[in-house]
């Protein structure tokens, strides 16, 4: 999956299921879209569904530093790289 | 020093309507909210009782996703009626967020719909779904889900009480809220209860032979409190909330006073967890009068728990007769909508307030031939235009918990 394809999928999830309006890649998830810790847990479950495998506890803890959509994309790419190696 | 506690707003979603106008019309017309049990694809076929007190009309919630993400169906009812009382009260945002407004609200199970989905996942052969059981499902299904979703949605920062005691859930909620305000811990409390459509509860009572089964083809003819042909309770759903407020606080802001809670009692039978107990119930009724500083003759109307079980109605009749004799009017309001479980006390209080305000009392529906063992009371058999100043709302629960709330109308 290319970065553009990944971005399309994540933005679609954020718009369709988290009711984001006009999301920008560098928007602050919490301040600009009211994205909270509960949303983060739900999004991780959706990312697992999308990837087709479970994310480890340690990898999930790393997600807590995510602040923007770009961070989400970086995070997923890091996980994909780890799981493919 | 104790303080007076008045009711300054209320709202109820019930099987006989949502809001005062619809509910009063149903009471005056003798309209039942008991319908055929909806198919849940799981238990319905195995349950003998095929009736349910059903909320089957559309409700405009208008909640945002940021709020609904932690809400199961039960929290929708709870947040709707809580929002109604806040809107009707006119309380300002500064007070709502001050810490002097609390929430005393709960349900019988949390959200059984969400719990059922969790168990489906547990017993699924698809192991990958386990990770989907997370914080959100717990927040939707935990027993205090209604109370904390109310605080979250409306920014309330005061105390949270979530009494979950089956059929006395909301009468305890209101009673404990009354005590919070009476003794100065809070200046106002949103209090009540909610329960959603749930066949698990029906199955439990069905297995205990406590559910109505003889009127499956004529749902509106059951339950039949105090009637010789009653055959058990009917489970129902709904939500109800009152705003309890310290009297001087309410007066100072010019609030409309709908009623006053003047007494509350709660005890336990200390024994059998299922069977009604005459001594325990009688003591509760007396304790409430004592708490209110009133005599039995002061009470005009009794909203009986009256679930229409064989023994429950008889024991309650004996307790009422022992404490009150045959002076106060008695009605079993569950006859209109079944037993809304954790909501019933709050709904029955609100129905009583509506009737007091409108100057009438509704009869027990389906009371055609009074059981001779219940006949010593002054039963309401027809809509009666009468002034009611003081009412007792009685509720009893599995586990042996008994409650009684005493309220007066809003007149000074």
CSV table of C-alpha atoms in Angstrom, one decimal:
chain,number,residue,atom,x,y,z
A,1,UNK,CA,0.0,0.0,0.0
A,2,UNK,CA,1.5,3.4,-1.0
A,3,UNK,CA,1.5,6.3,1.3
A,4,UNK,CA,-1.3,8.0,-0.8
A,5,UNK,CA,-3.5,4.9,-0.6
A,6,UNK,CA,-2.9,4.7,3.1
A,7,UNK,CA,-3.7,8.3,3.5
A,8,UNK,CA,-7.0,7.9,1.6
A,9,UNK,CA,-8.1,5.0,3.8
A,10,UNK,CA,-7.2,6.7,7.1
A,11,UNK,CA,-8.9,10.0,6.1
A,12,UNK,CA,-12.0,8.1,5.0
A,13,UNK,CA,-12.1,6.3,8.4
A,14,UNK,CA,-11.7,9.6,10.2
A,15,UNK,CA,-14.4,11.3,8.1
A,16,UNK,CA,-16.9,8.4,8.0
A,17,UNK,CA,-16.6,7.0,11.5
A,18,UNK,CA,-15.1,9.8,13.6
A,19,UNK,CA,-17.0,12.6,11.9
A,20,UNK,CA,-13.9,14.7,11.1
A,21,UNK,CA,-14.7,17.7,9.0
A,22,UNK,CA,-12.1,18.9,6.4
A,23,UNK,CA,-9.2,17.0,8.0
A,24,UNK,CA,-5.7,18.3,7.3
A,25,UNK,CA,-2.6,16.2,7.5
A,26,UNK,CA,-1.1,18.5,10.1
A,27,UNK,CA,-4.2,19.3,12.1
A,28,UNK,CA,-3.9,18.6,15.8
A,29,UNK,CA,-6.2,15.6,16.3
A,30,UNK,CA,-7.3,16.7,19.8
A,31,UNK,CA,-7.5,20.4,19.5
A,32,UNK,CA,-8.9,20.6,16.0
A,33,UNK,CA,-11.2,17.5,15.9
A,34,UNK,CA,-11.9,16.6,19.5
A,35,UNK,CA,-10.1,13.3,19.1
A,36,UNK,CA,-9.6,11.8,22.6
A,37,UNK,CA,-8.2,8.7,24.2
A,38,UNK,CA,-11.3,6.6,23.5
A,39,UNK,CA,-11.1,7.5,19.9
A,40,UNK,CA,-7.4,6.5,19.8
A,41,UNK,CA,-8.3,3.1,21.1
A,42,UNK,CA,-11.1,2.7,18.6
A,43,UNK,CA,-8.8,3.8,15.8
A,44,UNK,CA,-6.2,1.3,16.7
A,45,UNK,CA,-8.8,-1.5,16.4
A,46,UNK,CA,-9.7,-0.2,13.0
A,47,UNK,CA,-6.1,-0.1,11.9
A,48,UNK,CA,-5.7,-3.7,13.1
A,49,UNK,CA,-8.7,-4.6,10.9
A,50,UNK,CA,-7.2,-2.8,8.0
A,51,UNK,CA,-3.8,-4.4,8.3
A,52,UNK,CA,-5.2,-7.9,9.0
A,53,UNK,CA,-3.1,-8.6,12.0
A,54,UNK,CA,-2.9,-7.6,15.7
A,55,UNK,CA,-0.6,-4.8,16.8
A,56,UNK,CA,1.5,-5.6,19.8
A,57,UNK,CA,1.0,-4.0,23.2
A,58,UNK,CA,4.4,-2.2,22.8
A,59,UNK,CA,3.4,-0.9,19.4
A,60,UNK,CA,0.1,0.3,20.7
A,61,UNK,CA,1.8,2.2,23.5
A,62,UNK,CA,3.9,4.0,20.9
A,63,UNK,CA,0.7,5.3,19.3
A,64,UNK,CA,0.1,7.5,22.3
A,65,UNK,CA,2.6,10.1,21.0
A,66,UNK,CA,0.5,10.6,17.8
A,67,UNK,CA,-0.8,14.1,17.4
A,68,UNK,CA,-1.6,14.5,13.6
A,69,UNK,CA,-2.8,12.5,10.7
A,70,UNK,CA,0.7,12.5,9.3
A,71,UNK,CA,1.8,10.9,12.6
A,72,UNK,CA,-0.8,8.2,12.1
A,73,UNK,CA,0.5,7.5,8.6
A,74,UNK,CA,4.1,7.4,9.9
A,75,UNK,CA,3.0,5.1,12.7
A,76,UNK,CA,1.3,2.6,10.4
A,77,UNK,CA,4.2,2.6,8.0
A,78,UNK,CA,6.6,1.8,10.8
A,79,UNK,CA,4.4,-1.1,11.9
A,80,UNK,CA,4.1,-2.4,8.4
A,81,UNK,CA,7.9,-2.3,8.0
A,82,UNK,CA,8.4,-4.2,11.3
A,83,UNK,CA,5.9,-6.8,10.4
A,84,UNK,CA,7.3,-7.4,6.9
A,85,UNK,CA,10.9,-7.8,8.1
B,1,UNK,CA,-29.8,21.3,60.1
B,2,UNK,CA,-31.7,19.9,57.2
B,3,UNK,CA,-33.0,21.7,54.1
B,4,UNK,CA,-36.2,21.3,52.0
B,5,UNK,CA,-35.9,19.5,48.7
B,6,UNK,CA,-38.2,20.5,45.8
B,7,UNK,CA,-38.7,19.1,42.3
B,8,UNK,CA,-38.2,21.7,39.7
B,9,UNK,CA,-38.2,19.7,36.5
B,10,UNK,CA,-39.0,16.2,35.3
B,11,UNK,CA,-39.1,14.2,32.1
B,12,UNK,CA,-40.0,10.6,31.2
B,13,UNK,CA,-39.8,8.4,28.2
B,14,UNK,CA,-42.3,5.6,28.8
B,15,UNK,CA,-44.2,2.9,26.9
B,16,UNK,CA,-47.3,5.2,27.2
B,17,UNK,CA,-45.6,8.3,25.8
B,18,UNK,CA,-42.8,10.8,26.1
B,19,UNK,CA,-43.6,14.0,27.9
B,20,UNK,CA,-46.4,15.2,30.1
B,21,UNK,CA,-49.1,15.7,27.5
B,22,UNK,CA,-48.8,12.2,25.9
B,23,UNK,CA,-48.5,10.5,29.3
B,24,UNK,CA,-51.5,12.3,30.9
B,25,UNK,CA,-53.6,11.5,27.8
B,26,UNK,CA,-52.7,7.9,28.1
B,27,UNK,CA,-53.6,7.8,31.8
B,28,UNK,CA,-56.9,9.5,31.2
B,29,UNK,CA,-57.8,7.3,28.3
B,30,UNK,CA,-56.6,4.0,29.8
B,31,UNK,CA,-54.1,3.4,27.0
B,32,UNK,CA,-51.7,0.5,27.5
B,33,UNK,CA,-48.1,0.5,26.4
B,34,UNK,CA,-47.7,-3.2,26.5
B,35,UNK,CA,-47.1,-4.8,23.1
B,36,UNK,CA,-45.9,-8.0,21.6
B,37,UNK,CA,-42.3,-9.0,22.6
B,38,UNK,CA,-39.9,-8.0,19.8
B,39,UNK,CA,-37.9,-10.8,18.3
B,40,UNK,CA,-34.2,-10.6,19.5
B,41,UNK,CA,-33.0,-13.5,17.4
B,42,UNK,CA,-31.7,-15.2,20.5
B,43,UNK,CA,-34.0,-15.7,23.5
B,44,UNK,CA,-37.5,-14.7,22.3
B,45,UNK,CA,-38.5,-18.1,21.0
B,46,UNK,CA,-37.6,-19.8,24.3
B,47,UNK,CA,-39.5,-17.3,26.5
B,48,UNK,CA,-43.0,-18.2,27.5
B,49,UNK,CA,-44.1,-14.6,28.0
B,50,UNK,CA,-44.6,-12.8,24.7
B,51,UNK,CA,-45.4,-9.3,26.0
B,52,UNK,CA,-43.3,-6.2,26.7
B,53,UNK,CA,-43.8,-2.6,27.8
B,54,UNK,CA,-42.5,-1.1,24.6
B,55,UNK,CA,-41.2,2.3,23.6
B,56,UNK,CA,-42.0,2.1,19.9
B,57,UNK,CA,-42.3,5.7,18.9
B,58,UNK,CA,-39.5,7.7,17.3
B,59,UNK,CA,-37.4,9.9,19.6
B,60,UNK,CA,-35.3,12.8,18.2
B,61,UNK,CA,-32.0,12.6,20.2
B,62,UNK,CA,-29.8,14.9,18.2
B,63,UNK,CA,-26.7,13.8,20.1
B,64,UNK,CA,-23.2,14.3,18.6
B,65,UNK,CA,-20.8,11.4,18.0
B,66,UNK,CA,-18.4,12.8,20.6
B,67,UNK,CA,-21.0,11.9,23.2
B,68,UNK,CA,-22.6,8.8,21.7
B,69,UNK,CA,-19.3,6.9,21.3
B,70,UNK,CA,-19.6,5.9,25.0
B,71,UNK,CA,-23.4,5.3,25.0
B,72,UNK,CA,-25.4,2.1,24.7
B,73,UNK,CA,-29.2,2.3,24.2
B,74,UNK,CA,-29.8,2.8,27.9
B,75,UNK,CA,-27.6,5.9,28.0
B,76,UNK,CA,-29.6,7.4,25.1
B,77,UNK,CA,-32.8,7.3,27.3
B,78,UNK,CA,-30.8,8.6,30.3
B,79,UNK,CA,-29.1,11.5,28.5
B,80,UNK,CA,-32.3,12.5,26.8
B,81,UNK,CA,-34.4,12.9,30.0
B,82,UNK,CA,-31.5,14.5,31.8
B,83,UNK,CA,-31.1,17.0,29.0
B,84,UNK,CA,-34.8,17.7,29.2
B,85,UNK,CA,-34.8,18.5,32.9
B,86,UNK,CA,-31.7,20.7,32.5
B,87,UNK,CA,-33.4,22.6,29.7
B,88,UNK,CA,-36.7,22.9,31.6
B,89,UNK,CA,-35.0,24.0,34.8
B,90,UNK,CA,-33.3,27.0,33.3
B,91,UNK,CA,-30.2,26.4,35.4
B,92,UNK,CA,-27.2,28.3,34.1
B,93,UNK,CA,-23.9,26.8,32.9
B,94,UNK,CA,-22.0,28.3,35.8
B,95,UNK,CA,-24.1,26.4,38.3
B,96,UNK,CA,-24.2,23.2,36.2
B,97,UNK,CA,-20.4,23.1,36.2
B,98,UNK,CA,-20.0,24.4,39.8
B,99,UNK,CA,-19.7,21.0,41.5
B,100,UNK,CA,-22.9,21.8,43.4
B,101,UNK,CA,-25.0,19.9,40.9
B,102,UNK,CA,-24.7,16.1,41.1
B,103,UNK,CA,-26.1,13.1,39.3
B,104,UNK,CA,-27.9,10.1,41.0
B,105,UNK,CA,-28.8,7.8,38.2
B,106,UNK,CA,-28.5,4.2,37.2
B,107,UNK,CA,-30.0,1.2,35.5
B,108,UNK,CA,-30.5,-2.5,36.3
B,109,UNK,CA,-27.6,-3.9,34.1
B,110,UNK,CA,-25.8,-1.1,32.3
B,111,UNK,CA,-26.5,-1.9,28.7
B,112,UNK,CA,-27.4,-5.5,28.1
B,113,UNK,CA,-27.3,-5.0,24.4
B,114,UNK,CA,-23.7,-4.1,24.5
B,115,UNK,CA,-23.0,-6.9,27.0
B,116,UNK,CA,-24.6,-9.4,24.7
B,117,UNK,CA,-22.3,-8.3,21.9
B,118,UNK,CA,-19.3,-8.7,24.1
B,119,UNK,CA,-20.3,-12.3,25.0
B,120,UNK,CA,-21.0,-13.0,21.4
B,121,UNK,CA,-17.4,-12.0,20.7
B,122,UNK,CA,-16.1,-14.1,23.6
B,123,UNK,CA,-17.8,-17.2,22.2
B,124,UNK,CA,-16.9,-16.4,18.6
B,125,UNK,CA,-14.6,-18.8,16.9
B,126,UNK,CA,-12.9,-15.7,15.3
B,127,UNK,CA,-10.1,-15.1,17.8
B,128,UNK,CA,-9.1,-11.9,16.1
B,129,UNK,CA,-12.2,-10.2,17.3
B,130,UNK,CA,-11.1,-10.3,20.9
B,131,UNK,CA,-9.2,-7.1,20.6
B,132,UNK,CA,-12.4,-5.3,19.7
B,133,UNK,CA,-13.6,-5.6,23.3
B,134,UNK,CA,-12.1,-2.5,24.8
B,135,UNK,CA,-12.7,0.6,26.8
B,136,UNK,CA,-15.6,1.8,24.8
B,137,UNK,CA,-17.6,-1.4,25.3
B,138,UNK,CA,-17.0,-1.2,29.0
B,139,UNK,CA,-18.0,2.5,29.1
B,140,UNK,CA,-21.2,1.6,27.3
B,141,UNK,CA,-22.1,-1.4,29.5
B,142,UNK,CA,-20.8,-0.6,33.0
B,143,UNK,CA,-23.5,-0.2,35.7
B,144,UNK,CA,-22.9,3.5,36.1
B,145,UNK,CA,-22.9,4.2,32.3
B,146,UNK,CA,-26.1,6.3,32.5
B,147,UNK,CA,-24.8,8.6,35.3
B,148,UNK,CA,-21.4,9.3,33.8
B,149,UNK,CA,-22.6,9.8,30.3
B,150,UNK,CA,-25.0,12.4,31.7
B,151,UNK,CA,-22.1,14.1,33.4
B,152,UNK,CA,-20.0,14.0,30.3
B,153,UNK,CA,-22.7,15.3,27.9
B,154,UNK,CA,-23.7,18.2,30.1
B,155,UNK,CA,-20.4,19.0,31.9
B,156,UNK,CA,-21.7,18.2,35.4
B,157,UNK,CA,-18.9,18.0,38.0
B,158,UNK,CA,-20.6,17.2,41.2
B,159,UNK,CA,-21.2,13.9,43.0
B,160,UNK,CA,-22.1,10.7,41.1
B,161,UNK,CA,-24.3,8.1,42.7
B,162,UNK,CA,-25.2,5.0,40.7
B,163,UNK,CA,-27.4,2.8,42.8
B,164,UNK,CA,-28.2,-0.4,40.9
B,165,UNK,CA,-30.7,-2.3,42.9
B,166,UNK,CA,-33.0,-3.8,40.2
B,167,UNK,CA,-36.5,-2.5,40.7
B,168,UNK,CA,-35.6,0.0,43.4
B,169,UNK,CA,-32.8,1.5,41.3
B,170,UNK,CA,-34.4,4.8,40.5
B,171,UNK,CA,-36.4,5.2,43.7
B,172,UNK,CA,-33.1,4.8,45.5
B,173,UNK,CA,-31.5,7.3,43.1
B,174,UNK,CA,-34.1,9.8,43.9
B,175,UNK,CA,-34.0,9.0,47.6
B,176,UNK,CA,-30.2,9.3,47.9
B,177,UNK,CA,-30.3,12.5,45.8
B,178,UNK,CA,-32.9,13.9,48.2
B,179,UNK,CA,-30.6,13.1,51.1
B,180,UNK,CA,-27.6,14.7,49.3
B,181,UNK,CA,-29.6,18.0,49.0
B,182,UNK,CA,-31.4,17.7,52.3
B,183,UNK,CA,-28.1,17.4,54.2
B,184,UNK,CA,-26.2,20.0,52.2
B,185,UNK,CA,-23.7,17.9,50.3
B,186,UNK,CA,-25.2,19.2,47.0
B,187,UNK,CA,-27.6,22.0,46.1
B,188,UNK,CA,-29.2,20.1,43.3
B,189,UNK,CA,-29.3,16.6,41.8
B,190,UNK,CA,-30.5,15.1,38.6
B,191,UNK,CA,-32.0,11.8,39.7
B,192,UNK,CA,-33.7,8.9,38.0
B,193,UNK,CA,-33.1,5.7,36.1
B,194,UNK,CA,-33.3,4.0,32.7
B,195,UNK,CA,-33.5,0.6,31.2
B,196,UNK,CA,-33.4,-0.5,27.6
B,197,UNK,CA,-35.2,-3.2,25.7
B,198,UNK,CA,-33.8,-6.5,27.0
B,199,UNK,CA,-35.0,-10.1,26.8
B,200,UNK,CA,-32.4,-11.3,29.3
B,201,UNK,CA,-34.5,-9.7,32.1
B,202,UNK,CA,-37.7,-11.3,30.6
B,203,UNK,CA,-36.0,-14.7,30.6
B,204,UNK,CA,-35.0,-14.4,34.2
B,205,UNK,CA,-38.5,-13.6,35.4
B,206,UNK,CA,-39.9,-16.1,33.0
B,207,UNK,CA,-37.8,-18.8,34.5
B,208,UNK,CA,-38.9,-17.8,38.0
B,209,UNK,CA,-42.6,-18.2,36.8
B,210,UNK,CA,-43.1,-14.5,37.6
B,211,UNK,CA,-43.9,-13.3,34.0
B,212,UNK,CA,-47.3,-12.9,32.5
B,213,UNK,CA,-48.1,-15.7,30.0
B,214,UNK,CA,-51.9,-15.9,29.7
B,215,UNK,CA,-52.4,-12.7,27.7
B,216,UNK,CA,-49.8,-13.2,25.0
B,217,UNK,CA,-52.5,-12.6,22.3
B,218,UNK,CA,-54.0,-9.6,24.1
B,219,UNK,CA,-50.9,-7.7,25.5
B,220,UNK,CA,-53.0,-4.7,26.6
B,221,UNK,CA,-54.8,-6.9,29.1
B,222,UNK,CA,-51.7,-7.5,31.2
B,223,UNK,CA,-50.3,-6.8,33.7
B,224,UNK,CA,-53.3,-6.9,36.0
B,225,UNK,CA,-52.2,-5.6,39.5
B,226,UNK,CA,-54.6,-6.7,42.3
B,227,UNK,CA,-56.9,-8.5,39.9
B,228,UNK,CA,-57.9,-12.0,40.7
B,229,UNK,CA,-56.8,-13.1,37.2
B,230,UNK,CA,-53.3,-11.6,37.3
B,231,UNK,CA,-50.6,-13.9,36.2
B,232,UNK,CA,-47.4,-12.1,36.6
B,233,UNK,CA,-45.3,-9.1,35.6
B,234,UNK,CA,-44.5,-7.6,32.2
B,235,UNK,CA,-41.0,-6.3,31.7
B,236,UNK,CA,-40.8,-2.8,30.1
B,237,UNK,CA,-38.3,-0.1,29.1
B,238,UNK,CA,-37.9,3.6,29.5
B,239,UNK,CA,-36.1,6.5,31.2
B,240,UNK,CA,-37.1,9.1,33.7
B,241,UNK,CA,-35.4,12.0,35.5
B,242,UNK,CA,-36.3,14.6,38.0
B,243,UNK,CA,-34.3,17.6,39.1
B,244,UNK,CA,-34.2,17.9,42.9
B,245,UNK,CA,-33.2,21.3,44.2
B,246,UNK,CA,-32.7,22.9,47.5
B,247,UNK,CA,-35.9,25.0,48.3
B,248,UNK,CA,-34.2,28.4,48.9
B,249,UNK,CA,-32.0,27.9,45.8
B,250,UNK,CA,-35.0,27.2,43.7
B,251,UNK,CA,-37.0,30.1,45.1
B,252,UNK,CA,-34.1,32.6,44.7
B,253,UNK,CA,-34.0,31.9,41.0
B,254,UNK,CA,-37.8,31.9,40.5
B,255,UNK,CA,-38.0,28.2,39.5
B,256,UNK,CA,-41.4,26.6,39.1
B,257,UNK,CA,-41.8,24.1,41.9
B,258,UNK,CA,-43.6,20.9,40.7
B,259,UNK,CA,-43.4,19.1,44.0
B,260,UNK,CA,-41.5,18.5,47.1
B,261,UNK,CA,-39.8,15.3,48.4
B,262,UNK,CA,-40.7,15.3,52.1
B,263,UNK,CA,-39.6,11.8,53.1
B,264,UNK,CA,-37.6,8.8,52.0
B,265,UNK,CA,-37.1,5.3,53.5
B,266,UNK,CA,-35.0,2.4,52.4
B,267,UNK,CA,-34.4,-0.9,54.2
B,268,UNK,CA,-33.7,-4.5,53.4
B,269,UNK,CA,-35.6,-7.7,54.4
B,270,UNK,CA,-32.4,-9.3,55.7
B,271,UNK,CA,-33.4,-12.7,54.4
B,272,UNK,CA,-34.9,-14.1,51.2
B,273,UNK,CA,-33.7,-12.4,48.1
B,274,UNK,CA,-36.8,-13.0,46.0
B,275,UNK,CA,-39.9,-13.4,48.1
B,276,UNK,CA,-41.7,-10.2,49.3
B,277,UNK,CA,-41.5,-9.7,53.1
B,278,UNK,CA,-44.4,-8.1,55.0
B,279,UNK,CA,-42.3,-7.0,57.9
B,280,UNK,CA,-39.7,-5.4,55.7
B,281,UNK,CA,-42.2,-3.6,53.5
B,282,UNK,CA,-44.4,-2.4,56.4
B,283,UNK,CA,-41.3,-1.0,58.2
B,284,UNK,CA,-40.3,0.9,55.0
B,285,UNK,CA,-43.7,2.6,54.8
B,286,UNK,CA,-43.6,3.6,58.4
B,287,UNK,CA,-40.0,4.8,58.2
B,288,UNK,CA,-40.9,7.1,55.3
B,289,UNK,CA,-43.8,8.7,57.2
B,290,UNK,CA,-41.4,9.1,60.2
B,291,UNK,CA,-38.8,10.7,58.0
B,292,UNK,CA,-41.4,13.1,56.6
B,293,UNK,CA,-42.9,13.8,60.0
B,294,UNK,CA,-46.3,12.9,58.7
B,295,UNK,CA,-49.2,10.7,59.8
B,296,UNK,CA,-50.8,8.0,57.7
B,297,UNK,CA,-53.9,10.1,57.4
B,298,UNK,CA,-51.9,12.8,55.6
B,299,UNK,CA,-51.3,10.6,52.6
B,300,UNK,CA,-53.9,10.9,49.8
B,301,UNK,CA,-52.6,8.6,47.2
B,302,UNK,CA,-50.3,5.5,47.1
B,303,UNK,CA,-48.5,4.5,43.9
B,304,UNK,CA,-48.1,0.9,44.7
B,305,UNK,CA,-45.2,-1.2,43.4
B,306,UNK,CA,-47.9,-3.7,42.3
B,307,UNK,CA,-46.1,-5.8,39.7
B,308,UNK,CA,-49.1,-8.2,39.4
B,309,UNK,CA,-47.3,-11.2,40.7
B,310,UNK,CA,-49.4,-13.6,42.8
B,311,UNK,CA,-47.8,-13.0,46.1
B,312,UNK,CA,-46.3,-9.5,45.7
B,313,UNK,CA,-49.6,-7.7,45.4
B,314,UNK,CA,-51.1,-9.6,48.4
B,315,UNK,CA,-48.1,-8.8,50.7
B,316,UNK,CA,-48.1,-5.1,49.6
B,317,UNK,CA,-51.8,-4.9,50.2
B,318,UNK,CA,-51.4,-6.2,53.7
B,319,UNK,CA,-48.6,-3.7,54.4
B,320,UNK,CA,-50.6,-0.8,53.0
B,321,UNK,CA,-53.7,-1.9,55.1
B,322,UNK,CA,-51.6,-2.2,58.2
B,323,UNK,CA,-50.0,1.2,57.9
B,324,UNK,CA,-52.7,3.3,56.2
B,325,UNK,CA,-56.0,1.4,56.5
B,326,UNK,CA,-58.4,2.1,53.6
B,327,UNK,CA,-58.2,5.9,53.5
B,328,UNK,CA,-55.7,6.7,50.7
B,329,UNK,CA,-56.4,5.9,47.0
B,330,UNK,CA,-54.3,3.1,45.7
B,331,UNK,CA,-53.2,2.5,42.1
B,332,UNK,CA,-50.7,0.2,40.4
B,333,UNK,CA,-49.3,2.3,37.6
B,334,UNK,CA,-47.4,-0.6,36.1
B,335,UNK,CA,-50.7,-1.7,34.7
B,336,UNK,CA,-50.2,0.9,31.9
B,337,UNK,CA,-46.7,0.0,30.8
B,338,UNK,CA,-45.4,-3.1,32.6
B,339,UNK,CA,-42.4,-3.1,34.9
B,340,UNK,CA,-39.8,-0.7,33.6
B,341,UNK,CA,-37.3,-2.2,36.0
B,342,UNK,CA,-34.7,0.3,37.1
B,343,UNK,CA,-36.8,3.1,35.8
B,344,UNK,CA,-40.1,2.3,37.5
B,345,UNK,CA,-39.7,4.4,40.7
B,346,UNK,CA,-38.8,7.6,38.8
B,347,UNK,CA,-41.6,7.0,36.2
B,348,UNK,CA,-44.2,6.4,38.9
B,349,UNK,CA,-43.1,9.5,40.8
B,350,UNK,CA,-43.4,11.6,37.7
B,351,UNK,CA,-46.8,10.1,36.8
B,352,UNK,CA,-47.9,10.9,40.3
B,353,UNK,CA,-46.7,14.5,40.0
B,354,UNK,CA,-48.5,14.9,36.7
B,355,UNK,CA,-51.8,13.6,38.2
B,356,UNK,CA,-51.4,15.8,41.2
B,357,UNK,CA,-50.9,18.8,39.0
B,358,UNK,CA,-53.8,18.0,36.7
B,359,UNK,CA,-56.2,17.2,39.6
B,360,UNK,CA,-57.0,13.6,38.8
B,361,UNK,CA,-56.0,10.1,39.6
B,362,UNK,CA,-55.8,7.3,37.1
B,363,UNK,CA,-57.2,3.8,38.0
B,364,UNK,CA,-55.3,0.6,38.0
B,365,UNK,CA,-55.7,-0.7,34.4
B,366,UNK,CA,-57.1,-4.2,33.9
B,367,UNK,CA,-58.5,-4.3,37.5
B,368,UNK,CA,-61.7,-6.1,36.7
B,369,UNK,CA,-62.2,-8.4,39.7
B,370,UNK,CA,-60.2,-7.5,42.8
B,371,UNK,CA,-58.5,-10.4,44.5
B,372,UNK,CA,-60.3,-10.8,47.8
B,373,UNK,CA,-56.9,-10.8,49.5
B,374,UNK,CA,-56.2,-7.3,48.1
B,375,UNK,CA,-59.8,-6.0,48.6
B,376,UNK,CA,-59.2,-4.1,51.8
B,377,UNK,CA,-57.7,-1.1,50.0
B,378,UNK,CA,-59.3,1.9,48.4
B,379,UNK,CA,-58.6,0.9,44.8
B,380,UNK,CA,-58.9,3.4,42.0
B,381,UNK,CA,-61.3,1.8,39.5
B,382,UNK,CA,-61.9,4.8,37.2
B,383,UNK,CA,-60.4,8.1,36.4
B,384,UNK,CA,-61.1,10.2,39.5
B,385,UNK,CA,-61.1,14.0,39.6
B,386,UNK,CA,-59.6,14.7,43.0
B,387,UNK,CA,-57.1,16.9,44.8
B,388,UNK,CA,-54.0,15.1,45.9
B,389,UNK,CA,-51.6,16.9,48.2
B,390,UNK,CA,-49.4,14.0,49.4
B,391,UNK,CA,-48.4,10.8,47.6
B,392,UNK,CA,-46.4,7.8,48.5
B,393,UNK,CA,-44.4,6.0,45.8
B,394,UNK,CA,-43.5,2.4,46.9
B,395,UNK,CA,-41.0,0.1,45.2
B,396,UNK,CA,-39.5,-3.2,46.2
B,397,UNK,CA,-36.7,-5.1,44.5
B,398,UNK,CA,-35.1,-8.5,44.1
B,399,UNK,CA,-32.5,-8.7,46.9
B,400,UNK,CA,-35.0,-7.7,49.5
B,401,UNK,CA,-34.6,-3.9,49.0
B,402,UNK,CA,-37.6,-1.8,49.8
B,403,UNK,CA,-38.1,2.0,49.3
B,404,UNK,CA,-40.8,4.6,49.8
B,405,UNK,CA,-40.7,8.2,48.6
B,406,UNK,CA,-43.2,10.7,50.0
B,407,UNK,CA,-43.9,13.8,47.9
B,408,UNK,CA,-46.3,16.7,48.1
B,409,UNK,CA,-47.6,18.8,45.2
B,410,UNK,CA,-45.9,22.1,44.2
B,411,UNK,CA,-48.3,24.4,46.0
B,412,UNK,CA,-47.0,26.5,48.9
